[in-house]
Each structure stands twice: as structure tokens, then as C-alpha cells.
Short mmCIF file of C-alpha atoms and ligand atoms in Angstrom, two decimals:
data_model
loop_
_atom_site.label_atom_id
_atom_site.label_comp_id
_atom_site.label_asym_id
_atom_site.label_seq_id
_atom_site.Cartn_x
_atom_site.Cartn_y
_atom_site.Cartn_z
CA MET A 27 -5.44 20.93 -25.78
CA LYS A 28 -2.26 20.02 -27.65
CA VAL A 29 -0.17 16.92 -27.07
CA LEU A 30 3.60 17.38 -27.29
CA LYS A 31 5.93 14.40 -27.34
CA PHE A 32 9.65 14.78 -26.75
CA GLY A 33 12.03 11.98 -27.73
CA GLY A 34 15.11 10.63 -25.98
CA THR A 35 17.61 13.18 -27.25
CA SER A 36 15.20 16.04 -26.47
CA VAL A 37 15.34 15.04 -22.80
CA GLY A 38 18.82 13.52 -23.02
CA LYS A 39 20.72 16.23 -21.12
CA PRO A 40 19.84 18.60 -18.31
CA GLU A 41 20.15 21.57 -20.66
CA ARG A 42 17.80 19.86 -23.15
CA MET A 43 15.22 19.55 -20.38
CA HIS A 44 15.71 23.24 -19.63
CA SER A 45 15.04 24.13 -23.25
CA ILE A 46 11.90 22.04 -23.55
CA ALA A 47 10.56 23.64 -20.38
CA ASN A 48 11.05 26.90 -22.20
CA LEU A 49 9.53 25.59 -25.39
CA ILE A 50 6.27 24.44 -23.77
CA LYS A 51 5.72 27.78 -22.06
CA GLY A 52 2.41 29.44 -22.96
CA ASN A 53 -1.09 30.05 -21.69
CA ASP A 54 -2.85 26.97 -22.96
CA LYS A 55 -3.06 23.56 -21.35
CA LYS A 56 -0.73 20.93 -22.72
CA LEU A 57 -0.25 17.22 -22.37
CA ILE A 58 3.46 16.35 -22.51
CA VAL A 59 4.62 12.82 -23.35
CA LEU A 60 8.26 11.97 -22.69
CA SER A 61 10.58 9.20 -23.84
CA ALA A 62 13.34 7.85 -21.67
CA VAL A 63 16.64 9.77 -21.64
CA SER A 64 18.50 8.64 -24.77
CA GLY A 65 20.50 5.46 -24.22
CA THR A 66 18.52 4.45 -21.15
CA THR A 67 16.15 1.95 -22.80
CA ASN A 68 19.06 0.30 -24.59
CA ALA A 69 20.91 0.06 -21.27
CA LEU A 70 17.81 -1.43 -19.61
CA VAL A 71 17.59 -4.01 -22.41
CA ALA A 72 21.23 -4.97 -21.77
CA ILE A 73 20.60 -5.20 -18.01
CA SER A 74 17.58 -7.42 -18.61
CA GLU A 75 19.60 -9.67 -20.88
CA ALA A 76 22.30 -10.07 -18.24
CA LEU A 77 19.72 -10.81 -15.53
CA SER A 78 17.88 -13.27 -17.79
CA ALA A 79 21.20 -15.05 -18.30
CA ASN A 80 21.67 -15.18 -14.51
CA ASP A 81 24.78 -13.04 -14.79
CA SER A 82 24.36 -10.89 -11.69
CA GLU A 83 27.89 -9.62 -11.79
CA LYS A 84 27.45 -8.21 -15.28
CA GLY A 85 23.96 -7.01 -14.34
CA MET A 86 25.33 -5.05 -11.38
CA LYS A 87 28.05 -3.51 -13.51
CA LEU A 88 25.54 -2.40 -16.15
CA ILE A 89 23.15 -1.04 -13.53
CA ASP A 90 25.95 1.08 -12.07
CA GLU A 91 26.97 2.31 -15.51
CA LEU A 92 23.40 3.36 -16.24
CA PHE A 93 22.63 5.05 -12.92
CA LYS A 94 25.90 6.77 -11.95
CA PRO A 95 25.62 9.48 -14.66
CA TYR A 96 22.08 10.26 -13.49
CA PHE A 97 23.40 11.71 -10.23
CA ASN A 98 25.38 14.23 -12.23
CA PHE A 99 22.37 14.85 -14.47
CA VAL A 100 20.29 15.72 -11.43
CA ASP A 101 22.95 18.02 -10.10
CA GLN A 102 22.91 20.05 -13.30
CA LEU A 103 19.16 19.89 -13.86
CA PHE A 104 18.18 21.59 -10.62
CA SER A 105 19.49 24.72 -8.95
CA THR A 106 17.98 24.72 -5.46
CA THR A 107 19.29 22.39 -2.76
CA GLU A 108 15.82 21.12 -2.06
CA ALA A 109 15.10 20.22 -5.70
CA LYS A 110 18.54 18.60 -6.00
CA LYS A 111 17.72 16.50 -2.96
CA ASN A 112 14.36 15.46 -4.42
CA GLY A 113 16.06 14.60 -7.71
CA GLN A 114 18.69 12.44 -5.95
CA LYS A 115 15.88 10.67 -4.15
CA ILE A 116 14.10 9.88 -7.42
CA ILE A 117 17.28 8.32 -8.82
CA ASP A 118 17.99 6.46 -5.58
CA ILE A 119 14.56 4.88 -5.55
CA HIS A 120 14.82 3.66 -9.16
CA TYR A 121 18.42 2.51 -8.69
CA GLU A 122 17.45 0.42 -5.65
CA PHE A 123 14.39 -0.90 -7.46
CA VAL A 124 16.36 -2.16 -10.46
CA LYS A 125 19.01 -3.67 -8.15
CA SER A 126 16.28 -5.57 -6.30
CA PHE A 127 15.99 -7.87 -9.35
CA LEU A 128 19.55 -9.14 -8.92
CA ASN A 129 19.88 -12.80 -7.93
CA LYS A 130 16.22 -13.57 -8.51
CA SER A 131 14.45 -15.52 -11.20
CA PHE A 132 14.11 -13.19 -14.13
CA GLY A 133 11.98 -13.59 -17.26
CA GLU A 134 9.84 -11.74 -19.78
CA LYS A 135 7.56 -10.19 -17.15
CA GLU A 136 10.49 -8.78 -15.21
CA THR A 137 12.09 -7.51 -18.42
CA LYS A 138 9.01 -5.42 -19.15
CA ILE A 139 8.99 -4.03 -15.62
CA ILE A 140 12.65 -3.02 -15.99
CA LEU A 141 12.11 -1.49 -19.44
CA ALA A 142 9.46 0.83 -18.01
CA GLU A 143 12.03 2.46 -15.71
CA GLY A 144 13.42 4.78 -18.40
CA GLU A 145 10.22 6.74 -18.95
CA LEU A 146 9.35 6.66 -15.24
CA ILE A 147 12.69 8.31 -14.45
CA SER A 148 12.64 10.95 -17.21
CA THR A 149 9.09 12.08 -16.40
CA ALA A 150 9.71 12.17 -12.64
CA LEU A 151 12.80 14.33 -13.13
CA PHE A 152 11.12 16.67 -15.61
CA GLN A 153 8.05 17.08 -13.42
CA GLU A 154 10.28 17.88 -10.44
CA TYR A 155 12.06 20.46 -12.58
CA LEU A 156 8.76 22.08 -13.66
CA LEU A 157 7.80 22.33 -10.00
CA GLU A 158 11.13 23.95 -9.20
CA ILE A 159 10.58 26.63 -11.82
CA GLY A 160 6.98 27.18 -10.80
CA TYR A 161 4.96 25.58 -13.63
CA LYS A 162 1.52 24.30 -12.64
CA SER A 163 2.05 20.73 -13.63
CA VAL A 164 0.95 17.26 -12.63
CA LEU A 165 2.47 13.89 -13.36
CA LEU A 166 -0.08 11.45 -14.78
CA PRO A 167 1.08 7.83 -14.45
CA ALA A 168 0.59 6.26 -17.90
CA LEU A 169 0.03 2.89 -16.25
CA ASP A 170 -3.26 4.29 -14.88
CA PHE A 171 -4.75 4.72 -18.36
CA MET A 172 -2.61 3.19 -21.15
CA LYS A 173 -3.72 -0.34 -21.97
CA ILE A 174 -3.03 -3.03 -24.56
CA ASP A 175 -5.12 -6.14 -25.23
CA GLU A 176 -4.21 -9.82 -25.73
CA ASP A 177 -2.90 -9.06 -29.23
CA ASN A 178 -0.78 -6.17 -27.91
CA GLU A 179 -3.13 -3.67 -29.55
CA PRO A 180 -3.89 -0.48 -27.62
CA VAL A 181 -7.45 -0.19 -26.31
CA LEU A 182 -8.41 3.34 -27.25
CA THR A 183 -11.81 3.27 -25.53
CA HIS A 184 -10.14 2.29 -22.26
CA ILE A 185 -7.59 5.09 -22.62
CA GLU A 186 -10.41 7.58 -23.27
CA ASP A 187 -12.52 6.40 -20.36
CA LYS A 188 -9.63 6.56 -17.91
CA LEU A 189 -7.68 9.59 -19.07
CA ASN A 190 -10.43 12.17 -19.57
CA PRO A 191 -11.73 12.06 -15.98
CA ILE A 192 -8.18 12.27 -14.63
CA ILE A 193 -7.52 15.41 -16.66
CA ALA A 194 -10.88 16.90 -15.70
CA LYS A 195 -10.07 16.42 -12.01
CA HIS A 196 -6.97 18.64 -12.17
CA THR A 197 -8.75 21.90 -13.00
CA ASP A 198 -5.89 24.22 -12.10
CA ALA A 199 -3.05 22.26 -13.72
CA GLN A 200 -1.70 23.62 -16.96
CA TYR A 201 0.86 20.95 -17.87
CA PHE A 202 0.12 17.26 -17.73
CA ILE A 203 3.26 15.12 -17.93
CA THR A 204 3.11 11.45 -18.77
CA GLN A 205 5.29 8.54 -19.87
CA GLY A 206 5.46 7.41 -23.45
CA PHE A 207 5.98 3.76 -24.36
CA ILE A 208 4.58 2.06 -21.25
CA ALA A 209 1.16 0.49 -20.78
CA ARG A 210 -0.60 -2.26 -18.89
CA ASN A 211 -1.45 -5.47 -20.71
CA SER A 212 -4.63 -7.54 -20.51
CA ASN A 213 -3.38 -9.19 -17.31
CA GLY A 214 -2.82 -5.80 -15.72
CA GLU A 215 0.95 -6.26 -15.84
CA ILE A 216 3.46 -3.63 -16.90
CA ASP A 217 4.08 -3.84 -20.63
CA ASN A 218 4.97 -1.50 -23.50
CA LEU A 219 4.14 -0.40 -27.04
CA LYS A 220 7.44 -1.74 -28.44
CA ARG A 221 10.63 0.18 -29.13
CA GLY A 222 10.03 3.73 -30.30
CA GLY A 223 6.49 3.50 -28.89
CA SER A 224 6.38 6.94 -27.27
CA ASP A 225 5.20 8.44 -30.56
CA TYR A 226 2.35 5.98 -30.51
CA THR A 227 1.47 6.98 -26.94
CA ALA A 228 1.28 10.60 -28.07
CA SER A 229 -1.18 9.91 -30.85
CA LEU A 230 -3.25 7.54 -28.70
CA VAL A 231 -3.64 10.09 -25.91
CA GLY A 232 -4.18 12.77 -28.58
CA ALA A 233 -7.05 10.73 -30.01
CA ALA A 234 -8.40 9.94 -26.53
CA ILE A 235 -8.71 13.60 -25.57
CA ARG A 236 -9.53 14.72 -29.17
CA ALA A 237 -6.49 16.99 -29.07
CA GLU A 238 -6.26 19.98 -31.33
CA GLU A 239 -2.87 18.76 -32.54
CA VAL A 240 -0.17 16.20 -31.76
CA GLN A 241 3.41 17.45 -31.96
CA ILE A 242 6.30 14.99 -32.19
CA TRP A 243 9.50 16.78 -31.23
CA THR A 244 12.74 15.10 -32.30
CA ASP A 245 16.18 16.23 -33.38
CA ILE A 246 15.56 16.53 -37.13
CA ASP A 247 13.43 19.03 -38.97
CA GLY A 248 10.62 16.78 -40.11
CA MET A 249 10.21 13.79 -42.38
CA HIS A 250 12.69 13.93 -45.23
CA ASN A 251 12.03 13.09 -48.86
CA ASN A 252 14.72 10.41 -48.81
CA ASP A 253 17.07 8.71 -46.36
CA PRO A 254 19.60 11.41 -45.29
CA ARG A 255 22.10 8.73 -44.22
CA ILE A 256 22.35 7.46 -47.79
CA VAL A 257 21.38 10.34 -50.07
CA LYS A 258 22.80 13.86 -50.10
CA ASN A 259 20.61 16.97 -50.36
CA THR A 260 17.45 15.55 -48.87
CA PHE A 261 14.89 18.05 -47.63
CA PRO A 262 11.97 18.04 -45.17
CA ILE A 263 8.53 17.47 -46.69
CA ALA A 264 6.18 20.29 -45.71
CA ALA A 265 2.93 18.35 -45.82
CA LEU A 266 1.79 14.75 -46.05
CA THR A 267 -1.58 13.07 -45.85
CA PHE A 268 -2.17 10.53 -43.09
CA ASP A 269 -1.96 7.70 -45.64
CA GLU A 270 1.29 8.93 -47.16
CA ALA A 271 2.89 9.37 -43.75
CA ALA A 272 1.73 5.93 -42.64
CA GLU A 273 3.34 4.30 -45.68
CA LEU A 274 6.58 6.20 -45.14
CA ALA A 275 6.75 5.39 -41.45
CA TYR A 276 5.97 1.76 -42.08
CA PHE A 277 8.44 1.44 -44.92
CA GLY A 278 11.43 2.76 -43.13
CA ALA A 279 11.28 6.46 -42.24
CA LYS A 280 12.88 6.23 -38.80
CA ILE A 281 11.44 9.47 -37.49
CA LEU A 282 8.04 8.10 -36.58
CA HIS A 283 6.75 4.88 -35.02
CA PRO A 284 4.69 3.29 -37.84
CA SER A 285 1.47 2.90 -35.84
CA THR A 286 1.39 6.56 -34.80
CA ILE A 287 -0.76 7.71 -37.71
CA LEU A 288 -3.78 5.50 -37.14
CA PRO A 289 -5.29 7.01 -33.98
CA ALA A 290 -4.64 10.55 -35.24
CA LYS A 291 -6.25 9.78 -38.58
CA LYS A 292 -9.32 8.37 -36.87
CA TYR A 293 -10.17 11.79 -35.45
CA ALA A 294 -8.41 13.89 -38.11
CA ILE A 295 -5.94 15.29 -35.59
CA PRO A 296 -2.96 16.90 -37.35
CA VAL A 297 0.42 15.47 -36.42
CA ARG A 298 3.32 17.88 -36.63
CA LEU A 299 6.95 16.69 -36.71
CA LEU A 300 9.19 19.34 -35.19
CA ASN A 301 12.81 19.85 -34.22
CA THR A 302 13.78 20.84 -30.66
CA MET A 303 17.15 22.10 -31.92
CA GLN A 304 15.41 24.41 -34.38
CA PRO A 305 11.98 25.13 -32.90
CA GLU A 306 11.13 27.78 -35.49
CA ALA A 307 11.58 25.43 -38.46
CA LYS A 308 8.26 24.40 -40.07
CA GLY A 309 8.86 20.65 -39.98
CA THR A 310 6.25 18.32 -41.48
CA VAL A 311 2.53 18.47 -40.96
CA ILE A 312 0.53 15.29 -41.44
CA ALA A 313 -3.16 15.93 -41.92
CA ASP A 314 -6.28 14.99 -43.88
CA GLN A 315 -5.14 16.46 -47.15
CA THR A 316 -2.27 18.23 -48.83
CA SER A 317 -2.20 20.50 -51.83
CA ASP A 318 0.74 18.74 -53.45
CA ARG A 319 -0.11 15.99 -55.93
CA ASP A 320 3.14 14.39 -56.93
CA ILE A 321 5.93 12.15 -55.71
CA LYS A 322 6.67 13.21 -52.17
CA ALA A 323 9.18 10.85 -50.65
CA ILE A 324 11.10 7.63 -50.78
CA ALA A 325 11.71 5.22 -47.93
CA ALA A 326 13.34 1.84 -47.72
CA LYS A 327 12.87 -1.08 -45.39
CA ASP A 328 15.55 -3.76 -45.05
CA ASN A 329 15.76 -7.30 -43.73
CA LEU A 330 12.87 -8.61 -45.75
CA ILE A 331 12.42 -12.15 -46.91
CA ALA A 332 10.77 -12.83 -50.26
CA ILE A 333 8.89 -16.10 -50.67
CA LYS A 334 7.75 -17.27 -54.09
CA ILE A 335 4.90 -19.73 -53.76
CA LYS A 336 3.91 -21.80 -56.78
CA SER A 337 0.81 -23.88 -56.90
CA THR A 338 1.47 -27.53 -57.65
CA ARG A 339 -2.02 -27.80 -59.13
CA MET A 340 -3.29 -26.77 -62.54
CA LEU A 341 -4.09 -23.27 -63.72
CA LEU A 342 -7.17 -21.48 -62.41
CA ALA A 343 -7.23 -23.28 -59.09
CA TYR A 344 -9.43 -21.29 -56.78
CA GLY A 345 -8.93 -21.25 -53.04
CA PHE A 346 -5.18 -21.23 -53.53
CA LEU A 347 -4.60 -17.72 -52.23
CA ARG A 348 -6.84 -18.37 -49.26
CA ARG A 349 -4.79 -21.41 -48.28
CA VAL A 350 -1.57 -19.43 -48.65
CA PHE A 351 -2.82 -16.56 -46.50
CA GLU A 352 -4.15 -18.90 -43.85
CA VAL A 353 -0.65 -20.19 -43.25
CA PHE A 354 0.63 -16.66 -42.56
CA GLU A 355 -2.38 -15.93 -40.41
CA LYS A 356 -1.84 -19.05 -38.36
CA TYR A 357 1.69 -17.92 -37.52
CA LYS A 358 0.65 -14.28 -36.94
CA THR A 359 3.14 -13.13 -39.57
CA PRO A 360 2.18 -9.99 -41.48
CA ILE A 361 2.84 -9.79 -45.21
CA ASP A 362 4.37 -6.52 -46.42
CA MET A 363 4.20 -6.80 -50.16
CA ILE A 364 2.50 -9.18 -52.55
CA THR A 365 2.50 -9.81 -56.28
CA THR A 366 0.61 -12.49 -58.12
CA SER A 367 0.55 -14.27 -61.45
CA GLU A 368 -1.78 -16.99 -62.61
CA VAL A 369 0.23 -19.82 -61.07
CA ALA A 370 2.35 -18.20 -58.42
CA VAL A 371 2.36 -15.56 -55.75
CA SER A 372 5.31 -13.77 -54.19
CA VAL A 373 5.08 -12.24 -50.74
CA THR A 374 7.53 -10.54 -48.42
CA ILE A 375 7.70 -10.79 -44.64
CA ASP A 376 10.04 -9.17 -42.15
CA ASP A 377 9.37 -11.39 -39.18
CA ASP A 378 11.27 -14.65 -39.60
CA LYS A 379 10.37 -16.10 -36.19
CA ASN A 380 8.08 -18.72 -37.74
CA LEU A 381 9.68 -18.95 -41.16
CA ILE A 382 10.55 -22.63 -40.86
CA ASN A 383 7.01 -23.60 -39.85
CA ILE A 384 5.48 -21.40 -42.55
CA LEU A 385 7.64 -22.95 -45.26
CA GLU A 386 6.94 -26.44 -43.98
CA GLU A 387 3.18 -25.92 -44.23
CA LEU A 388 3.33 -24.19 -47.59
CA LYS A 389 5.34 -27.07 -49.01
CA SER A 390 2.42 -29.42 -48.38
CA PHE A 391 0.55 -27.84 -51.30
CA CYS A 392 3.03 -25.68 -53.25
CA THR A 393 6.66 -25.25 -54.13
CA VAL A 394 8.49 -22.41 -52.41
CA GLU A 395 11.60 -20.37 -53.14
CA VAL A 396 13.08 -18.07 -50.50
CA ASP A 397 15.31 -15.02 -50.99
CA LYS A 398 16.75 -13.23 -47.98
CA ASN A 399 18.43 -9.80 -47.74
CA GLN A 400 15.69 -8.04 -49.64
CA THR A 401 14.78 -4.36 -49.37
CA ILE A 402 11.49 -2.70 -50.21
CA VAL A 403 11.91 0.71 -51.75
CA CYS A 404 8.66 2.57 -51.37
CA ILE A 405 7.91 5.64 -53.45
CA VAL A 406 5.15 7.64 -51.81
CA GLY A 407 3.01 10.32 -53.32
CA ASP A 408 -0.23 10.87 -55.09
CA PHE A 409 -0.50 8.36 -57.92
CA LEU A 410 -3.96 9.14 -59.24
CA GLU A 411 -4.76 7.54 -62.55
CA ASP A 412 -5.16 10.92 -64.18
CA LYS A 413 -1.59 11.84 -63.43
CA PRO A 414 0.37 10.14 -66.23
CA GLY A 415 4.14 9.95 -66.43
CA LEU A 416 4.93 9.44 -62.73
CA VAL A 417 5.44 5.71 -63.05
CA LYS A 418 7.62 6.15 -66.11
CA LYS A 419 9.76 8.60 -64.19
CA ILE A 420 10.28 6.05 -61.42
CA PHE A 421 11.26 3.17 -63.68
CA ASP A 422 13.45 5.33 -65.89
CA ALA A 423 15.37 6.25 -62.75
CA LEU A 424 15.63 2.58 -61.74
CA LYS A 425 16.71 1.31 -65.16
CA ALA A 426 20.06 -0.05 -63.93
CA ILE A 427 18.68 -1.75 -60.80
CA PRO A 428 17.64 -5.43 -60.86
CA ILE A 429 14.09 -5.61 -59.51
CA ARG A 430 12.60 -8.69 -57.83
CA MET A 431 8.97 -7.51 -57.33
CA ILE A 432 6.84 -4.50 -58.27
CA SER A 433 3.67 -3.39 -56.55
CA TYR A 434 1.47 -0.65 -57.95
CA GLY A 435 -2.23 0.11 -57.64
CA GLY A 436 -2.76 -1.35 -54.17
CA SER A 437 -3.20 2.16 -52.84
CA LYS A 438 -3.07 5.45 -54.64
CA ASN A 439 -0.17 6.50 -52.44
CA ASN A 440 2.59 4.13 -53.21
CA VAL A 441 4.66 2.28 -55.75
CA SER A 442 6.93 -0.32 -54.16
CA VAL A 443 9.75 -2.32 -55.61
CA LEU A 444 11.65 -5.15 -54.00
CA ILE A 445 15.37 -5.32 -54.64
CA ASN A 446 18.37 -7.10 -53.19
CA THR A 447 19.72 -4.97 -50.33
CA GLN A 448 23.09 -4.70 -52.08
CA HIS A 449 21.43 -2.35 -54.62
CA LYS A 450 19.66 -0.16 -52.07
CA ASN A 451 22.05 2.78 -51.98
CA ASP A 452 22.18 2.94 -55.78
CA ALA A 453 18.40 2.74 -56.03
CA LEU A 454 17.80 5.52 -53.49
CA ASN A 455 20.31 7.82 -55.17
CA ALA A 456 19.03 7.06 -58.67
CA LEU A 457 15.47 7.79 -57.59
CA ASN A 458 16.54 10.98 -55.89
CA GLU A 459 18.00 12.23 -59.15
CA GLY A 460 15.22 10.95 -61.32
CA VAL A 461 12.06 11.92 -59.48
CA PHE A 462 12.68 15.09 -57.48
N1 LIG B 9 12.22 4.62 -24.69
C1 LIG B 9 11.62 3.75 -25.68
C2 LIG B 9 12.66 3.34 -26.69
O1 LIG B 9 13.80 3.74 -26.60
C3 LIG B 9 10.43 4.36 -26.33
C4 LIG B 9 10.69 5.63 -27.14
O2 LIG B 9 11.68 6.32 -26.92
O3 LIG B 9 9.86 5.97 -27.97
O4 LIG B 9 12.36 2.59 -27.57
MG1 LIG B 10 11.51 7.61 -31.67
#
């Protein structure tokens, strides 16, 4: 079975839903994962913020603004009176449900319940549409099988144990529709896989059912070799390994949620990035290996903080790095990039929630210097030692850019440099000219 995930713009209009119904047509069984209609999750975030601030008036206004267009959506999605009526009912139920939170105490738990509404609505509407046009489909509630643990990590064994029997039960269904993004947490409450998490759902369910392939359908033709918003003449990369794709997604390629690769890699399930607007385009395939051995792509990640940590003790002090890392571990703050010298270590983080506490603790045994507004530029490809000249090419291209940190040799897939964000556009364009 294949898993196909469609993002917010792919279900964002009634005619888009019509075209994906067309696109999934075939004889094989498919598991379809949907995002919320584009804009909906953002609107739900805004509603939750208003309700958290006890501003019912604003909350009501935002709820109306979100739901009113859905009635029109439904009208255009369906053609029969009966299906239109069912569609209106779906919207009515969710509209009333969200309104029921007005004038009540509202916190993090309620926010997560509200955020789940987007995917619940899009899947209910799409399923109703498939029924109208006669597809043998069933709606599988993701909250029955998607689960995260205390650390917000998905529990793949749980997903496997729950999902497979559900699918096996529906012997005559051909299309299984489910919600991306949403999951239950360790307390059994409604929770989610963080913004953009529908991709992650797709690869998790793909791994759980050992799918033949996971397809991520968006509105661009695959992962590009550079950021198309900053650099002209970028092109889609035909093939990437799991490791290359993971680095690109983590370091800024917006097309894919960074955690998506892991579950697929575990069972060597190819992930294909495809474009609903151009279904015949090849897109990008992410799999075990690729034939290309060179520089494949460049990505950049902003809003990083660089911290230089200098030991106040003498040279050759052992245990220093351990003490440094323990501070970051204590505050559950991941380190992105790291470089070391004999007496100092520089790290970057992107989560500044606990920055003050981290610095405070570090200062008890080292001196620290902090630089904000940093960008990691990550050059991804196959940097085997027997492939000379690639690194020279990169640094020749970057000769005019001031560089704060360089990381090479940590994995064979990436060379990363840290620069001030003000130089990002120049760096991406210079690399584009120099390395492709
Ligand atoms: N609807 C969620 C979001 O907007 C999840 C997703 O679309 O992947 O972040
Ligand atoms: Mg997305």
C-alpha cells in the first residue's frame, strides 16, 4: 500500500479537492493523509490566543471569519443536495464545537483541542466527497492510533499495533483517509506533532504499515537545490539519500517537516516529493542510495544563537565538554552545530527559551560570548574523502563572506558554515554560482 499526504494548499479549495480525488484514482489500496485547509491552522492559533487572553469578543469574530467561508466551500465541493446537506452539517458541528470554548477557562490543553479542528474538518469533508463520487473509502480517526510519549516523541510501536488491525478490518475499502498532525499524548489528551507535522504523520503511518512508498504532495516540484525565494534558477533535485534529505529538511528546506525522514529510513521506504499542480513532474525521490556523488543542495536556517564557551581552567582539562553538554541537556535545548579548539567550544542553538538559565550555569565554570542573528548555511552532498576539490569549491565561492564557524567531517553529507544573517543572501547566491 502507498501512503499519500496532501498539504494545506492541495486541499485548500473545493476544486483542489476535486483534483486530488482524481489523482488518487487507481486499483490499489491507498492511505491518504490530509493537512488542514490552508490558513485554517493559523486561524485556529489566533482564535486560541484570543481565548487564552480572555478576549471572547475577538475570539467570536475570528471564529466567524474562519468558518463563514467554509459554507461556501461546501457548496462548491459537492453537487448533490444530500451531500451538500451533509457537508453543511459537518461545518455546523465544528463551528458550534469551537464556539463552545468561548467564555470558559482556556489554556494549553484547550489550545491543542482547538488546533486539531483543521485536520478533522478537511478529512471529514474530503471523505464525504469521496462517498458522493462513489469511492470505497473509510475515515480512520488519527486519534485512535497516533500517539506521542512524555517527550513528545511518536510511539511507532503503538501506531503499528493500533493501525494495522484497523486497516485489516476494512477488507473492502480501497481508500483510507486520515488526519495528519494530530495525535494523543501520554495522558490520552489531544495533542499534535507540531506545525507542519502532517508530513511526519505520513512517514510514521508509512513505517507502521511498511508502505511501499510515501508520497508527499505539495505545490512545488520537489526539493530544490537552493532557496527559490532568494536565488534565481534553482532546480528540483531528482534523488537524495535519507541522510541528505534529513540534513536539508532540518537545515531549512521548508518543503518537508524535518523529522519525516527518520521513520521512512528505518524501513527503507522511499519518500517521493510531488507537485499536485504538476502531477506528471518527477519531483524528488528520497531513498537508500543515489547515483549522484557530488554537491546536491544548499539550505539555510535562521534565528540561531552562537555561544562561545571558554574554559576558565588550564589547557587539557578533561570533563569540560561533558559539563558543557550537561547544561544543554538539563534545559532540553538541542545543539545544532559545534566547533571546538583546545580551550574553547562554540555551539549554536535555535531555542532561546532557556538561554538565560543556560548562560547563568555556564558562567559558573567558563566565560561565555553570545552572538544572535546567526544563520547556518548547510551544503549537502556526498563528501567522501576520496572526492577532492569539493571543499575548495565551497570556500572559493564564499571568499567574500565573513564566517563565524565551520563544521566539516561530522557526517559525510554536509559542510556547514555559520554566518551573520545579514550575509545570507550573498552567501546563497555565491554558492549557487560557485558549486553548481
Ligand atoms: N495543519 C498543520 C499546520 O498547518 C499541520 C500541517 O499542515 O502539516 O501546521
Ligand atoms: Mg508542510
